[in-house]
Short mmCIF file of C-alpha atoms and ligand atoms in Angstrom, two decimals:
data_model
loop_
_atom_site.label_atom_id
_atom_site.label_comp_id
_atom_site.label_asym_id
_atom_site.label_seq_id
_atom_site.Cartn_x
_atom_site.Cartn_y
_atom_site.Cartn_z
CA MET A 6 96.81 119.16 91.68
CA ASN A 7 93.76 118.78 88.73
CA ILE A 8 92.70 115.26 89.77
CA GLN A 9 89.24 115.63 88.02
CA LYS A 10 89.56 114.08 84.70
CA THR A 11 93.48 114.44 83.88
CA HIS A 12 95.32 111.88 85.90
CA ASN A 13 98.20 113.08 87.71
CA GLU A 14 101.58 110.55 87.41
CA TRP A 15 103.79 109.50 89.69
CA SER A 16 107.25 111.21 89.79
CA SER A 17 109.57 108.01 88.60
CA ARG A 18 109.72 104.38 88.46
CA LEU A 19 110.75 104.58 92.55
CA ALA A 20 107.35 106.22 93.25
CA PHE A 21 105.41 103.54 91.19
CA ILE A 22 107.49 101.14 92.84
CA LEU A 23 106.80 102.42 96.83
CA ALA A 24 103.25 103.10 95.94
CA ALA A 25 102.63 99.65 95.25
CA THR A 26 104.96 97.92 97.62
CA GLY A 27 103.56 99.94 99.95
CA SER A 28 100.20 98.79 99.11
CA ALA A 29 101.20 95.34 99.18
CA VAL A 30 103.34 94.99 102.48
CA GLY A 31 101.06 95.51 104.99
CA LEU A 32 99.03 93.74 107.71
CA GLY A 33 98.81 90.46 104.77
CA ASN A 34 102.17 90.00 105.31
CA ILE A 35 102.93 90.56 108.90
CA TRP A 36 100.02 89.51 110.72
CA LYS A 37 97.45 87.24 108.17
CA PHE A 38 100.43 85.33 106.62
CA PRO A 39 101.60 83.79 110.04
CA TYR A 40 98.75 83.16 111.71
CA ILE A 41 96.94 81.51 108.33
CA THR A 42 99.94 79.51 108.04
CA GLY A 43 100.03 78.33 111.38
CA GLU A 44 96.16 77.26 111.15
CA ASN A 45 96.74 75.48 107.77
CA GLY A 46 99.42 73.26 108.93
CA GLY A 47 102.49 75.04 107.65
CA GLY A 48 104.71 73.78 105.13
CA ALA A 49 102.47 72.56 101.98
CA PHE A 50 100.45 75.68 103.00
CA VAL A 51 103.74 77.98 102.49
CA LEU A 52 104.52 75.93 99.40
CA VAL A 53 100.82 76.39 97.70
CA TYR A 54 101.11 80.28 98.29
CA LEU A 55 104.45 80.86 96.93
CA LEU A 56 103.02 78.63 93.62
CA CYS A 57 100.25 81.08 93.45
CA VAL A 58 102.70 84.21 93.75
CA LEU A 59 104.32 83.04 90.92
CA LEU A 60 101.80 81.61 88.33
CA ILE A 61 98.84 83.41 89.37
CA GLY A 62 99.66 86.52 91.35
CA ILE A 63 102.46 88.05 89.30
CA PRO A 64 100.82 87.60 85.81
CA ILE A 65 97.81 88.86 87.37
CA MET A 66 99.65 91.93 89.20
CA ILE A 67 100.89 92.85 85.39
CA ALA A 68 97.57 92.97 83.78
CA GLU A 69 95.71 94.64 86.32
CA THR A 70 98.47 97.45 86.18
CA MET A 71 98.58 97.30 82.14
CA MET A 72 94.92 97.94 81.97
CA GLY A 73 95.01 100.89 84.47
CA ARG A 74 97.96 102.60 82.40
CA HIS A 75 96.01 101.80 79.18
CA THR A 76 93.12 103.63 80.69
CA ARG A 77 94.04 105.62 83.15
CA GLN A 78 90.81 105.72 84.46
CA ASN A 79 89.67 104.13 87.50
CA PRO A 80 88.99 100.57 87.83
CA ILE A 81 85.05 100.99 87.21
CA ASP A 82 85.87 103.50 84.07
CA ALA A 83 88.59 101.77 82.96
CA LEU A 84 86.57 98.56 82.39
CA LYS A 85 84.12 100.46 80.65
CA THR A 86 86.82 102.25 78.25
CA LEU A 87 88.30 98.72 77.97
CA THR A 88 84.80 96.97 76.76
CA GLU A 89 83.83 99.08 74.15
CA GLU A 90 87.49 99.54 72.65
CA SER A 91 87.52 95.95 72.40
CA GLY A 92 83.74 95.61 71.47
CA ALA A 93 83.13 93.22 74.45
CA ASP A 94 79.78 92.53 76.49
CA HIS A 95 79.16 95.73 78.11
CA ASN A 96 78.76 93.53 81.97
CA TRP A 97 82.16 93.44 82.02
CA HIS A 98 82.20 96.72 83.93
CA TYR A 99 80.81 94.93 87.05
CA LEU A 100 83.77 93.71 87.41
CA GLY A 101 84.68 97.00 88.26
CA TRP A 102 82.05 97.36 90.79
CA LEU A 103 82.89 94.15 92.30
CA GLY A 104 86.34 95.24 93.16
CA VAL A 105 85.04 98.75 94.76
CA VAL A 106 82.75 96.64 97.14
CA ALA A 107 85.62 94.19 97.89
CA GLY A 108 87.82 97.38 98.78
CA PHE A 109 84.89 98.40 101.33
CA LEU A 110 84.97 95.18 102.84
CA ILE A 111 88.11 94.72 102.99
CA LEU A 112 88.57 98.24 104.44
CA SER A 113 86.18 97.54 106.71
CA TYR A 114 87.96 94.65 108.89
CA TYR A 115 91.53 95.55 108.05
CA SER A 116 91.11 99.04 110.06
CA VAL A 117 89.71 97.17 113.13
CA ILE A 118 92.96 94.69 113.00
CA ALA A 119 95.37 98.42 112.03
CA GLY A 120 93.61 99.49 115.19
CA TRP A 121 95.18 97.08 117.10
CA ALA A 122 98.68 97.55 115.83
CA SER A 123 98.23 100.77 117.00
CA ALA A 124 97.03 100.27 120.64
CA TYR A 125 99.88 98.23 121.02
CA VAL A 126 102.26 101.29 120.06
CA LEU A 127 101.21 102.37 123.09
CA LYS A 128 101.36 99.32 125.24
CA ALA A 129 104.59 98.97 124.03
CA PHE A 130 105.26 102.13 125.22
CA VAL A 131 104.25 102.07 128.33
CA GLY A 132 105.99 99.08 129.32
CA SER A 133 103.21 96.35 129.41
CA PHE A 134 105.24 93.85 127.73
CA SER A 135 108.17 93.59 129.86
CA GLY A 136 109.28 90.52 131.69
CA GLU A 137 105.52 89.25 131.35
CA ASP A 138 105.67 85.23 130.08
CA ALA A 139 103.30 83.84 127.42
CA ALA A 140 100.63 83.90 129.71
CA GLY A 141 100.62 87.64 130.87
CA ILE A 142 101.01 88.45 127.04
CA LYS A 143 98.02 86.27 126.00
CA GLN A 144 96.05 88.19 128.62
CA ILE A 145 97.22 91.53 127.55
CA PHE A 146 95.80 90.44 123.89
CA GLY A 147 92.55 88.97 125.68
CA ASP A 148 91.64 91.63 127.64
CA PHE A 149 92.26 94.27 124.84
CA VAL A 150 89.92 92.51 122.54
CA ALA A 151 87.03 91.71 124.97
CA SER A 152 86.65 95.33 125.05
CA PRO A 153 84.49 96.93 122.49
CA ILE A 154 85.00 100.28 123.50
CA GLN A 155 88.87 99.91 122.72
CA LEU A 156 88.60 98.31 119.79
CA ILE A 157 86.30 100.80 118.28
CA PHE A 158 88.74 103.93 119.65
CA TRP A 159 91.28 102.74 117.40
CA HIS A 160 89.81 101.33 114.47
CA SER A 161 88.10 105.28 114.41
CA LEU A 162 91.72 106.81 114.78
CA PHE A 163 92.92 104.64 112.12
CA MET A 164 90.36 105.08 109.80
CA PHE A 165 90.42 108.96 109.92
CA ALA A 166 94.05 108.76 109.29
CA THR A 167 93.50 106.98 106.22
CA MET A 168 90.80 109.20 105.01
CA TRP A 169 92.78 112.22 105.79
CA ILE A 170 95.84 110.80 103.87
CA VAL A 171 93.44 109.64 100.50
CA ASN A 172 91.96 113.18 101.06
CA ARG A 173 95.61 114.69 100.34
CA GLY A 174 95.89 112.48 97.03
CA VAL A 175 97.81 109.07 97.15
CA ASN A 176 100.71 110.50 95.70
CA ASN A 177 101.48 113.10 98.00
CA GLY A 178 103.69 111.88 100.85
CA LEU A 179 103.26 108.86 100.38
CA GLU A 180 106.56 108.13 98.70
CA LYS A 181 108.43 109.62 101.60
CA ALA A 182 106.66 107.29 104.19
CA VAL A 183 107.11 104.34 101.95
CA ARG A 184 110.55 105.09 101.28
CA LEU A 185 111.60 105.45 104.77
CA LEU A 186 109.16 102.66 105.86
CA MET A 187 110.66 99.98 103.89
CA PRO A 188 114.11 99.70 104.93
CA SER A 189 113.56 99.82 108.70
CA LEU A 190 110.86 97.49 108.62
CA PHE A 191 113.17 95.02 106.64
CA VAL A 192 115.96 95.83 109.80
CA LEU A 193 113.34 95.30 112.44
CA LEU A 194 112.34 91.95 110.96
CA ILE A 195 116.12 90.98 110.33
CA LEU A 196 116.27 91.65 113.89
CA LEU A 197 113.57 89.88 115.11
CA VAL A 198 114.69 87.18 112.83
CA GLY A 199 118.08 87.26 114.77
CA TYR A 200 115.92 87.23 118.24
CA ALA A 201 114.02 83.75 117.17
CA MET A 202 117.60 82.25 116.90
CA THR A 203 118.32 82.58 120.64
CA THR A 204 115.10 81.02 121.39
CA GLY A 205 116.20 77.40 120.74
CA SER A 206 113.83 76.58 118.66
CA TYR A 207 114.47 78.33 115.49
CA ASN A 208 115.11 74.95 113.10
CA GLU A 209 111.43 73.76 114.55
CA GLY A 210 110.06 76.84 113.15
CA LEU A 211 111.94 76.54 110.31
CA ARG A 212 110.93 73.22 109.70
CA PHE A 213 107.09 74.30 110.51
CA LEU A 214 107.28 76.75 107.72
CA PHE A 215 109.70 74.88 104.81
CA THR A 216 108.96 71.10 105.39
CA PRO A 217 105.27 70.23 103.35
CA ASP A 218 103.24 67.88 104.94
CA PHE A 219 100.32 67.58 102.37
CA SER A 220 98.39 65.41 104.60
CA LYS A 221 97.48 68.83 106.24
CA LEU A 222 96.54 70.35 102.95
CA THR A 223 92.91 70.58 102.64
CA ALA A 224 90.98 71.95 99.70
CA ASP A 225 89.92 74.99 101.80
CA ALA A 226 93.54 75.51 102.96
CA VAL A 227 94.74 75.48 99.41
CA LEU A 228 91.86 78.09 98.66
CA THR A 229 93.07 79.85 101.88
CA ALA A 230 96.75 79.92 100.19
CA MET A 231 95.36 81.34 96.70
CA GLY A 232 93.15 84.15 98.38
CA HIS A 233 95.93 85.10 100.39
CA ALA A 234 98.10 85.57 97.10
CA PHE A 235 95.97 87.48 95.72
CA PHE A 236 95.33 89.79 99.28
CA THR A 237 98.71 90.28 99.87
CA LEU A 238 99.79 91.60 96.78
CA SER A 239 96.55 93.56 96.60
CA LEU A 240 95.22 92.05 93.58
CA GLY A 241 91.94 91.01 92.36
CA MET A 242 89.90 94.64 92.96
CA GLY A 243 91.80 97.56 91.12
CA ALA A 244 94.28 98.62 93.80
CA ILE A 245 96.63 98.13 91.55
CA MET A 246 95.09 99.17 88.68
CA VAL A 247 94.50 102.54 89.88
CA TYR A 248 97.95 102.88 90.96
CA GLY A 249 99.07 101.92 87.61
CA ALA A 250 96.67 104.30 85.87
CA TYR A 251 99.21 106.63 87.54
CA LEU A 252 102.17 105.28 86.09
CA PRO A 253 104.03 106.89 83.18
CA ASN A 254 104.09 105.78 79.80
CA ASN A 255 108.11 104.52 79.43
CA ILE A 256 108.03 102.25 82.57
CA SER A 257 108.42 98.61 82.08
CA ILE A 258 105.13 97.17 83.87
CA ALA A 259 106.60 93.60 84.27
CA LYS A 260 109.92 94.42 86.08
CA THR A 261 108.01 96.07 88.24
CA SER A 262 105.32 94.01 89.00
CA MET A 263 108.15 91.46 89.86
CA LEU A 264 110.06 93.67 92.07
CA VAL A 265 107.09 94.52 94.24
CA ALA A 266 105.82 90.87 94.18
CA GLY A 267 109.40 89.63 95.21
CA ALA A 268 109.77 92.33 98.32
CA ASP A 269 106.30 91.62 99.02
CA THR A 270 107.09 87.89 99.64
CA VAL A 271 110.44 88.66 101.51
CA VAL A 272 108.44 90.46 104.27
CA ALA A 273 106.07 87.68 104.65
CA LEU A 274 108.54 85.17 104.95
CA LEU A 275 110.80 87.01 107.44
CA ALA A 276 107.76 87.73 109.07
CA GLY A 277 106.69 83.72 109.66
CA ILE A 278 110.45 83.05 110.34
CA ALA A 279 110.54 85.78 113.59
CA ILE A 280 107.20 84.29 114.51
CA PHE A 281 107.16 80.65 114.26
CA PRO A 282 110.43 79.77 116.72
CA ILE A 283 108.56 82.37 119.49
CA VAL A 284 105.56 80.25 118.99
CA PHE A 285 107.23 76.62 120.16
CA ALA A 286 109.99 78.15 122.42
CA ASN A 287 106.89 79.25 124.40
CA ASN A 288 104.34 76.16 124.13
CA LEU A 289 102.25 78.23 122.11
CA GLN A 290 99.51 77.04 119.48
CA ALA A 291 100.27 77.67 116.06
CA SER A 292 96.63 77.22 115.09
CA SER A 293 95.86 80.44 117.53
CA GLY A 294 94.11 82.53 114.92
CA PRO A 295 94.22 86.06 114.37
CA GLY A 296 95.98 86.95 117.55
CA LEU A 297 99.18 85.09 116.89
CA ILE A 298 101.33 88.07 116.30
CA PHE A 299 99.88 89.96 119.09
CA GLU A 300 100.84 87.00 121.14
CA THR A 301 103.85 86.21 120.32
CA LEU A 302 106.00 88.82 119.04
CA PRO A 303 105.38 91.38 122.68
CA LEU A 304 107.38 88.09 124.48
CA ALA A 305 110.23 88.85 122.22
CA PHE A 306 110.17 92.59 122.91
CA GLY A 307 109.55 92.27 126.46
CA ASN A 308 112.58 90.11 126.87
CA MET A 309 115.27 90.92 124.60
CA THR A 310 117.65 93.66 125.39
CA GLY A 311 116.46 97.32 123.55
CA GLY A 312 112.98 95.54 123.42
CA TRP A 313 110.95 98.24 125.02
CA LEU A 314 112.59 100.58 121.77
CA PHE A 315 111.95 98.22 118.97
CA GLY A 316 108.58 97.21 120.25
CA ILE A 317 107.40 100.48 119.98
CA LEU A 318 109.28 101.12 116.35
CA PHE A 319 107.77 97.70 115.21
CA PHE A 320 104.11 98.46 116.00
CA VAL A 321 104.76 101.91 114.74
CA MET A 322 105.94 100.52 111.41
CA LEU A 323 103.33 98.26 111.36
CA VAL A 324 101.23 100.39 111.66
CA VAL A 325 102.29 102.80 108.80
CA ALA A 326 102.29 99.41 106.75
CA ALA A 327 99.02 99.11 107.24
CA LEU A 328 98.18 102.66 106.23
CA THR A 329 100.09 102.37 102.79
CA SER A 330 97.95 99.79 102.22
CA SER A 331 94.40 100.99 103.27
CA ILE A 332 94.67 103.86 101.54
CA SER A 333 94.80 101.47 98.26
CA LEU A 334 92.08 99.68 99.39
CA ILE A 335 89.82 102.92 99.38
CA GLU A 336 91.20 104.73 96.03
CA PRO A 337 89.49 103.35 93.58
CA ALA A 338 86.09 104.17 95.61
CA VAL A 339 87.30 107.31 95.97
CA ALA A 340 89.04 108.21 92.51
CA TRP A 341 85.55 106.92 90.74
CA LEU A 342 83.50 109.14 93.07
CA VAL A 343 85.48 112.51 92.52
CA GLU A 344 85.44 111.60 88.71
CA ASN A 345 81.97 110.62 88.15
CA ARG A 346 79.92 112.17 90.91
CA ASN A 347 81.28 116.01 90.59
CA ILE A 348 81.76 115.70 94.57
CA THR A 349 85.34 117.15 95.97
CA ARG A 350 87.86 114.52 96.92
CA GLN A 351 87.49 115.42 100.79
CA GLN A 352 83.44 114.70 100.57
CA ALA A 353 84.21 111.26 98.63
CA CYS A 354 87.10 110.64 101.32
CA VAL A 355 84.23 110.87 104.44
CA TRP A 356 81.63 109.02 102.98
CA ALA A 357 83.91 105.64 101.64
CA GLY A 358 85.72 105.91 104.92
CA GLY A 359 82.77 106.62 106.96
CA ILE A 360 80.74 103.46 104.98
CA ALA A 361 83.89 101.43 105.76
CA TRP A 362 83.85 102.52 109.30
CA ALA A 363 80.44 101.54 110.01
CA LEU A 364 80.83 97.85 108.51
CA GLY A 365 84.10 97.28 110.39
CA LEU A 366 81.55 97.66 114.19
CA GLY A 367 80.75 94.24 112.61
CA THR A 368 84.48 92.86 113.01
CA VAL A 369 84.82 95.02 116.30
CA PHE A 370 81.98 93.04 117.60
CA SER A 371 82.55 89.69 116.43
CA PHE A 372 85.69 89.72 118.82
CA ASN A 373 83.45 90.27 122.17
CA VAL A 374 79.95 90.70 121.95
CA TRP A 375 78.65 88.94 118.85
CA SER A 376 81.49 86.52 118.95
CA ASP A 377 78.87 83.84 119.08
CA VAL A 378 76.98 85.18 116.29
CA LYS A 379 77.74 83.00 113.36
CA LEU A 380 76.61 82.12 109.60
CA PHE A 381 77.90 79.31 108.14
CA ASP A 382 79.83 78.78 110.95
CA ARG A 383 81.65 81.81 111.13
CA THR A 384 82.42 85.09 113.07
CA ILE A 385 81.38 88.36 111.07
CA PHE A 386 84.49 89.10 110.49
CA GLN A 387 85.58 85.33 109.72
CA LEU A 388 82.72 85.50 107.04
CA LEU A 389 84.14 89.12 105.45
CA ASP A 390 87.51 87.79 105.37
CA TYR A 391 86.40 84.60 103.54
CA LEU A 392 83.96 86.55 101.50
CA THR A 393 86.66 88.75 100.12
CA ALA A 394 89.88 87.28 100.41
CA ASN A 395 88.75 83.60 99.05
CA LEU A 396 86.36 84.56 96.88
CA MET A 397 85.83 87.94 95.52
CA LEU A 398 89.71 88.60 94.69
CA PRO A 399 89.63 85.27 93.01
CA ILE A 400 86.92 85.91 91.54
CA GLY A 401 87.89 89.50 90.38
CA GLY A 402 91.39 88.23 89.49
CA PHE A 403 89.79 85.25 87.25
CA CYS A 404 88.26 87.82 85.33
CA ILE A 405 91.14 89.97 84.69
CA ALA A 406 92.91 87.28 83.77
CA VAL A 407 90.46 86.17 81.20
CA PHE A 408 89.78 89.76 80.04
CA THR A 409 93.59 90.45 79.65
CA GLY A 410 94.38 87.18 78.15
CA TRP A 411 90.94 86.21 75.73
CA ILE A 412 89.30 89.60 75.34
CA MET A 413 91.36 92.83 75.15
CA HIS A 414 92.99 93.43 71.92
CA GLN A 415 96.62 91.68 71.65
CA GLN A 416 98.39 94.84 70.03
CA HIS A 417 96.87 97.04 73.23
CA SER A 418 98.30 94.67 75.67
CA ALA A 419 101.75 94.22 73.58
CA GLN A 420 102.20 97.83 72.91
CA GLU A 421 101.15 98.88 76.98
CA LEU A 422 103.53 96.21 78.03
CA ALA A 423 106.09 96.68 75.46
CA MET A 424 108.09 93.43 76.67
CA PRO A 425 110.83 91.07 75.05
CA SER A 426 108.69 88.82 72.93
CA GLN A 427 109.72 85.58 74.69
CA GLY A 428 108.75 87.48 78.19
CA TYR A 429 104.93 88.71 76.56
CA LYS A 430 104.88 85.11 75.46
CA VAL A 431 105.21 83.69 79.13
CA TRP A 432 103.00 86.08 80.28
CA ARG A 433 100.63 85.66 77.71
CA VAL A 434 100.16 81.87 78.09
CA LEU A 435 100.13 82.22 82.16
CA VAL A 436 96.97 84.98 82.07
CA LYS A 437 95.64 83.40 78.99
CA TYR A 438 95.40 80.17 80.36
CA VAL A 439 97.39 79.07 83.53
CA ALA A 440 96.03 81.92 85.94
CA PRO A 441 92.44 81.16 84.96
CA SER A 442 92.52 77.35 84.93
CA ALA A 443 94.13 77.11 88.18
CA VAL A 444 91.56 79.47 89.97
CA PHE A 445 89.01 77.48 88.11
CA LEU A 446 90.19 74.43 89.55
CA VAL A 447 91.03 75.51 92.91
CA PHE A 448 87.39 76.10 93.26
CA LEU A 449 86.09 72.96 91.73
CA HIS A 450 88.02 71.26 94.63
CA VAL A 451 86.64 73.72 97.39
CA VAL A 452 83.01 72.49 96.48
CA GLY A 453 84.12 69.14 96.05
CA VAL A 454 83.76 68.70 92.26
CA LEU A 455 87.39 67.38 92.06
N1 LIG B 526 97.88 93.92 100.51
C1 LIG B 526 97.55 94.41 101.60
C2 LIG B 526 98.67 93.53 102.68
O1 LIG B 526 98.62 92.83 102.54
C3 LIG B 526 96.05 94.68 101.79
C4 LIG B 526 95.64 95.36 100.45
C5 LIG B 526 95.94 96.35 100.41
C6 LIG B 526 94.83 94.80 99.70
N2 LIG B 526 95.09 96.92 99.30
C7 LIG B 526 94.53 95.79 98.33
C8 LIG B 526 94.39 93.95 99.69
C9 LIG B 526 93.78 95.15 98.10
C10 LIG B 526 93.26 93.27 98.32
C11 LIG B 526 93.26 94.03 97.62
O2 LIG B 526 98.25 93.55 103.48
#
């Protein structure tokens, strides 16, 4: 495989859809969406998130994929090429750098949480959950995150797996993994929803998720919902741009993006529908934070028939879903290193993975020995999450929208997207006006100007 200058391509439309869905569907859907929904009061938050996916996320996903395919380069060089081509200010290429840095920061904590999921495969396997009540399950989680050694072990294992896969090239073997993963994950989530129906609190869970109570919606919640739309769709840092760079020319970017965003949203909603009934049936706290799925789902596995097997399968799939996402977090950096720094792909993986691993220690310690260390009232983990998901990704996305809407030559985007003219017009209005002003207004709202 020659990845030096000429990018390789996905073998088919399906391959790209699988890779992009693999990147999108991950901890964001199953771990993060439920816990931030719980922290931010439910329905109204979910509604804002859905609106953001539709009006900001999908248009920007189309824009980002298009920028990648048009240039067929890593995000940093793609931005350089695009600015030259459109005669724009060369400072635009810092956008590529912003993305690479955001990718590192996200990967650093993503790997720690994916490590939790990996540890839970083992816990499920040895039967730790069977017969436990809510207090017992909470205790298991509490004891686990209190141990830096255990968290470091699993974090290292996951980071190593990420580096190993990225080294082999993102389109080697990934296709098969995602092809198997997506349907299985879907089936297991449906099964969990089935269990949720038996808890007696199913309706309460649905009401929490889908009945908006706008009095619970703070400015920060709106920002979190918008940031999560970027996070869950892998937007705003060049991940989808890199994948777009490998996309064959004859494929409709718009249709493909809508499909990926649709699948991603369904997975998140199913996770929410499975989890909240368990929360209410067991008098757990919806707002309990990043531990939410680890304190609820094991209860289901510990008490349902066949729960031992389903528990193992579920956490295995969560780890695989996290892997197909984490590789897209370092691929921009790796592609840049290989294409510019004259080093091998293997060396690039070791460097990129090593740096993200070291950064990840900050997140590990913020759940135990450094849990009292706070900056702006946040632990290191919370700070990294806020900085990336709530600030860097929306800023990156804003710039992508402005760039494709206002700066890139219209013929280029029209040609690359090759959409029916109505569809193209709608997309253009969205990236040119709607998405940038929405992001801007949310920021103004948060700093209190609005
Ligand atoms: N979307 C993934 C998830 O929901 C995480 C992810 C992968 C990501 N690549 C990304 C987030 C790029 C932001 C940018 O788990």
